[in-house]
Short mmCIF file of C-alpha atoms in Angstrom, two decimals:
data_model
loop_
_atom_site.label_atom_id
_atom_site.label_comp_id
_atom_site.label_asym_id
_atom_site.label_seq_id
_atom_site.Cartn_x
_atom_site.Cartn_y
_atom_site.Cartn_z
CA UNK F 1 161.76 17.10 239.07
CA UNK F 2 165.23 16.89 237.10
CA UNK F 3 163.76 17.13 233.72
CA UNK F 4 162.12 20.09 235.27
CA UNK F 5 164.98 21.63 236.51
CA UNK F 6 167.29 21.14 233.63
CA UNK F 7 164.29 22.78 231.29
CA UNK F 8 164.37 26.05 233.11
CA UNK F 9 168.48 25.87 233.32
CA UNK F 10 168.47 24.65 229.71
CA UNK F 11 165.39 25.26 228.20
CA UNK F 12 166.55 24.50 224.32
CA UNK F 13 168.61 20.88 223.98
CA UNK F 14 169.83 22.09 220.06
CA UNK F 15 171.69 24.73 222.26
CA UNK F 16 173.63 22.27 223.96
CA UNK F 17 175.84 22.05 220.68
CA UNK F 18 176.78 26.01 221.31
CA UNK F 19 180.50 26.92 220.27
CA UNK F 20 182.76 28.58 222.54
CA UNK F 21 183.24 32.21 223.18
CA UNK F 22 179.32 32.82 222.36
CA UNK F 23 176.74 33.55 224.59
CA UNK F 24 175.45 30.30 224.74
CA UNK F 25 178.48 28.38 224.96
CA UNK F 26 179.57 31.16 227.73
CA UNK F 27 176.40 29.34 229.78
CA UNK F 28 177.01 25.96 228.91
CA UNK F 29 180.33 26.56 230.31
CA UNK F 30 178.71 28.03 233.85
CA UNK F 31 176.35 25.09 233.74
CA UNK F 32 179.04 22.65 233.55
CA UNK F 33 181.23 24.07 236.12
CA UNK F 34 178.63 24.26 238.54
CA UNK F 35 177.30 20.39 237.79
CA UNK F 36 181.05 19.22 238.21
CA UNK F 37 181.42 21.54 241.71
CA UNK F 38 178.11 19.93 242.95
CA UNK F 39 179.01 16.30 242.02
CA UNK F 40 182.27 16.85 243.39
CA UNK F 41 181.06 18.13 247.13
CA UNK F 42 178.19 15.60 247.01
CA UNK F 43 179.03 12.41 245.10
CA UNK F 44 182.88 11.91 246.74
CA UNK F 45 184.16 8.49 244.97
CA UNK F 46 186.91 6.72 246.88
CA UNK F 47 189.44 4.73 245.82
CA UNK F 48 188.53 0.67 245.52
CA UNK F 49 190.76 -1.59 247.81
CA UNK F 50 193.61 -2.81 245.57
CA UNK F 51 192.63 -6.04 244.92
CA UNK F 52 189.35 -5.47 244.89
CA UNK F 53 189.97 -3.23 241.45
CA UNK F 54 192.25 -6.05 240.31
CA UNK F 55 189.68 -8.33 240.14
CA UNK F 56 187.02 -6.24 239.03
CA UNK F 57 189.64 -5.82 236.12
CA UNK F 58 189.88 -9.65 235.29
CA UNK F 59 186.30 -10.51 235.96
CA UNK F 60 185.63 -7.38 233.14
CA UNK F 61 187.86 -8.89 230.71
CA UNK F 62 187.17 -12.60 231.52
CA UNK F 63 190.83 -13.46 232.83
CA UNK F 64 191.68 -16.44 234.34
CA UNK F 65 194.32 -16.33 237.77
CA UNK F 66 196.85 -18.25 234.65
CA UNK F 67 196.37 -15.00 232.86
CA UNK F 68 198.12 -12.87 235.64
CA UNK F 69 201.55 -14.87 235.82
CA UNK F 70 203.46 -12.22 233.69
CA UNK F 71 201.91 -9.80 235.75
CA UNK F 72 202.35 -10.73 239.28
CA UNK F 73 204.50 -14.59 239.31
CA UNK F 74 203.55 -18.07 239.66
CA UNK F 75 200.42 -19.04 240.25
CA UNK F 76 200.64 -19.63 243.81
CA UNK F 77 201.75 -15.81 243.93
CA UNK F 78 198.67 -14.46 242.05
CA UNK F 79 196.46 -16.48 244.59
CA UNK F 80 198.41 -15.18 247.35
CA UNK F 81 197.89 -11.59 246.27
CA UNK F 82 193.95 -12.86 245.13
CA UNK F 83 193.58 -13.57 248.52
CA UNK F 84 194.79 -10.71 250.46
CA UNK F 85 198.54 -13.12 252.10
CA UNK F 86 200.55 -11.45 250.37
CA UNK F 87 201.01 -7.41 249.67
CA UNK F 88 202.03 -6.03 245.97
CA UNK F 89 205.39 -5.19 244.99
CA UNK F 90 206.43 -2.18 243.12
CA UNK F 91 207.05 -4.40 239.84
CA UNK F 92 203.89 -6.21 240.59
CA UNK F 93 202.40 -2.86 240.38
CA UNK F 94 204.08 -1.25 237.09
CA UNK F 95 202.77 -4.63 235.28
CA UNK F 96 199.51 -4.39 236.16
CA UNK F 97 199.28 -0.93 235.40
CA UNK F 98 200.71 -1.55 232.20
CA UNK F 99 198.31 -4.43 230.95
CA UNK F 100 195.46 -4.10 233.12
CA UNK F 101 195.08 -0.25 232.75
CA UNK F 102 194.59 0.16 236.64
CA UNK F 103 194.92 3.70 237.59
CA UNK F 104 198.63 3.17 240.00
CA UNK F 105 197.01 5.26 242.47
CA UNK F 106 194.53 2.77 243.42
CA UNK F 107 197.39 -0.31 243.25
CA UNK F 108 199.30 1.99 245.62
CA UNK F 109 197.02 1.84 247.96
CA UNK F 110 197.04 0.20 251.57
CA UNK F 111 194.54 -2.63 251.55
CA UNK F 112 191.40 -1.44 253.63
CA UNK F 113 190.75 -3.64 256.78
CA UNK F 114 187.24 -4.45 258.22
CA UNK F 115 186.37 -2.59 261.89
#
């Protein structure tokens, strides 16, 4: 059903690779807005919990709780923040941002409780 649908939106792939201002790229542009407008009112992504995305982070890049000292303080501290005792700090934060490449909007973030 997809492939079907993007053949009569887009019957010709090659015209994919249409430059701007001509009639093609003028569609490809329409296309596009309307796929982001639809993905945006159907497919809503939420934030991850803080430390969720921390986590994710060093389990993507294979980092050890030693790793985030620099980051976050002594050992004990990382585990405290790994285990949800003990909130971020601003610092705490800035660093991670920094070498982690979080997004600060989602380190901002109030950690999300179970009902």
């Amino acid at each position: 059903m997809h492939g079907h649908a993007l053949r009569v939106w887009w019957p010709d792939p090659a015209a994919a690779k249409a430059d701007f201002g001509t009639p093609e790229g003028d569609r490809l542009d329409v296309l596009a807005t309307l796929a982001e407008a639809y993905e945006t009112r159907h497919f809503v992504m939420e934030f991850p919990d803080p430390i969720d995305a921390i986590k994710f982070s060093m389990e993507q890049k294979s980092l050890a709780p030693k790793y985030m000292e620099p980051m976050i303080g002594r050992l004990n501290r990382v585990y405290e923040i790994l285990n949800g005792t003990r909130q971020l700090t601003l610092p705490m934060i800035r660093r991670l941002h920094a070498e982690l490449g979080i997004p600060a909007e989602v380190l901002i973030r109030q950690k999300t409780t179970a009902a």
